[in-house]
Amino acid sequence: MSLRALLLAPPGAGKGTQGIRLAERRAVAHLATGDMLRRHVASGTDLGAEAEGYMERGELVPDHLVVSLVMHEISGPPPLSGFVLDGFPRSLVQAEAAYEWGRANDRTFHAVICLAVPDDELVRRLLDRGRADDTEETVRNRLKVYEESTEPLFDFYRGRGILIAVDGTGSIEEVGDRIDAGLSGLGV
Ligand code: ADP
């Protein structure tokens, strides 16, 4: 079976690292909206020009832009049968769009992995990393946006019985093992 999973985690929690690891282990595509958006900014596309300011401020890029970006990658034809989404959906509007697509194409998500890391640790990790949007002010705003826009997704996915809560502290291996155990628990 091709895994269709989503990683839901605050900035700095290790979504990228775990997303790549999981996609490799399951031999499915790894789709990271932050990376896709940064590629558009770097190559100067219209979408990149529109997204750039939001990213610099640590705000969400408008839903319609991100939804069409992801749909372009997964819709095919034929629709991708397996993928790990990293950084999408990040709002209820995006989650509903993804669910509609999944139902229409017989490709709803099997699992939503939520990585939990204490805020102080997140800020420390992000400031160490030093990406262009990793200044203290942007980092704090991204954490606030996560709480306001992305945390409501927990209830959406918990209600569908596919949410796996994982402790995101410890080594890459330890966190990866917890993710694998959570997926086994769901039978995927
Ligand atoms: P992080 O999780 O560390 O904030 P990402 O690379 O996932 O890093 O995202 C970087 C930025 O890209 C976000 O702050 C936001 O501006 C934009 N972005 C990424 N994914 C989405 C999305 N699904 N919806 C809206 N904006 C997004």
Short mmCIF file of C-alpha atoms and ligand atoms in Angstrom, two decimals, residues 9-13 15 32-35 37-38 51 54-63 66 70 86-91 94 126 129 131 133-134 138 142, ligand 1:
data_model
loop_
_atom_site.label_atom_id
_atom_site.label_comp_id
_atom_site.label_asym_id
_atom_site.label_seq_id
_atom_site.Cartn_x
_atom_site.Cartn_y
_atom_site.Cartn_z
CA ALA A 9 4.11 20.39 13.43
CA PRO A 10 5.20 23.85 14.51
CA PRO A 11 8.19 25.49 12.78
CA GLY A 12 11.42 23.94 14.02
CA ALA A 13 9.88 20.64 15.13
CA LYS A 15 8.93 18.11 9.90
CA ALA A 32 7.16 20.26 1.22
CA THR A 33 5.18 23.41 0.48
CA GLY A 34 7.81 25.66 2.14
CA ASP A 35 10.50 24.25 -0.20
CA LEU A 37 7.44 28.19 -2.36
CA ARG A 38 11.13 29.00 -1.78
CA ALA A 51 4.24 34.63 -1.86
CA TYR A 54 3.95 36.64 3.41
CA MET A 55 6.89 34.31 3.95
CA GLU A 56 9.17 37.15 5.07
CA ARG A 57 6.59 38.19 7.65
CA GLY A 58 6.01 34.62 8.83
CA GLU A 59 2.37 34.72 7.67
CA LEU A 60 0.55 32.04 5.73
CA VAL A 61 0.64 32.42 1.98
CA PRO A 62 -3.00 32.75 0.74
CA ASP A 63 -4.84 29.43 0.64
CA VAL A 66 -0.87 26.94 -1.89
CA VAL A 70 -0.08 21.17 -4.17
CA ASP A 86 5.18 18.43 4.80
CA GLY A 87 3.71 21.82 5.69
CA PHE A 88 0.33 21.34 4.00
CA PRO A 89 -2.53 21.60 4.94
CA ARG A 90 -1.89 24.44 7.36
CA SER A 91 -5.37 25.95 7.60
CA GLN A 94 -6.57 23.86 2.95
CA LEU A 126 15.14 27.83 14.58
CA ARG A 129 19.28 27.07 11.72
CA ARG A 131 17.25 30.44 7.25
CA ASP A 133 12.90 33.78 7.57
CA ASP A 134 14.41 32.53 10.85
CA THR A 138 9.48 36.02 12.28
CA ARG A 142 5.27 31.73 12.77
P1 ADP B 1 8.30 26.31 8.95
O1 ADP B 1 7.39 25.17 9.26
O2 ADP B 1 9.63 26.21 9.67
O3 ADP B 1 7.64 27.65 9.14
P2 ADP B 1 8.10 25.89 6.05
O4 ADP B 1 9.24 25.73 5.11
O5 ADP B 1 7.15 24.76 6.19
O6 ADP B 1 8.78 26.24 7.45
O7 ADP B 1 7.26 27.21 5.66
C1 ADP B 1 7.88 28.44 5.46
C2 ADP B 1 6.84 29.51 5.07
O8 ADP B 1 6.21 29.13 3.84
C3 ADP B 1 5.69 29.68 6.06
O9 ADP B 1 6.02 30.56 7.11
C4 ADP B 1 4.58 30.23 5.14
O10 ADP B 1 4.77 31.60 4.88
C5 ADP B 1 4.82 29.49 3.83
N1 ADP B 1 4.00 28.24 3.74
C6 ADP B 1 4.47 26.96 3.70
N2 ADP B 1 3.46 26.07 3.61
C7 ADP B 1 2.32 26.80 3.61
C8 ADP B 1 0.93 26.49 3.55
N3 ADP B 1 0.50 25.20 3.49
N4 ADP B 1 0.03 27.50 3.58
C9 ADP B 1 0.43 28.77 3.64
N5 ADP B 1 1.71 29.16 3.70
C10 ADP B 1 2.66 28.19 3.69
#
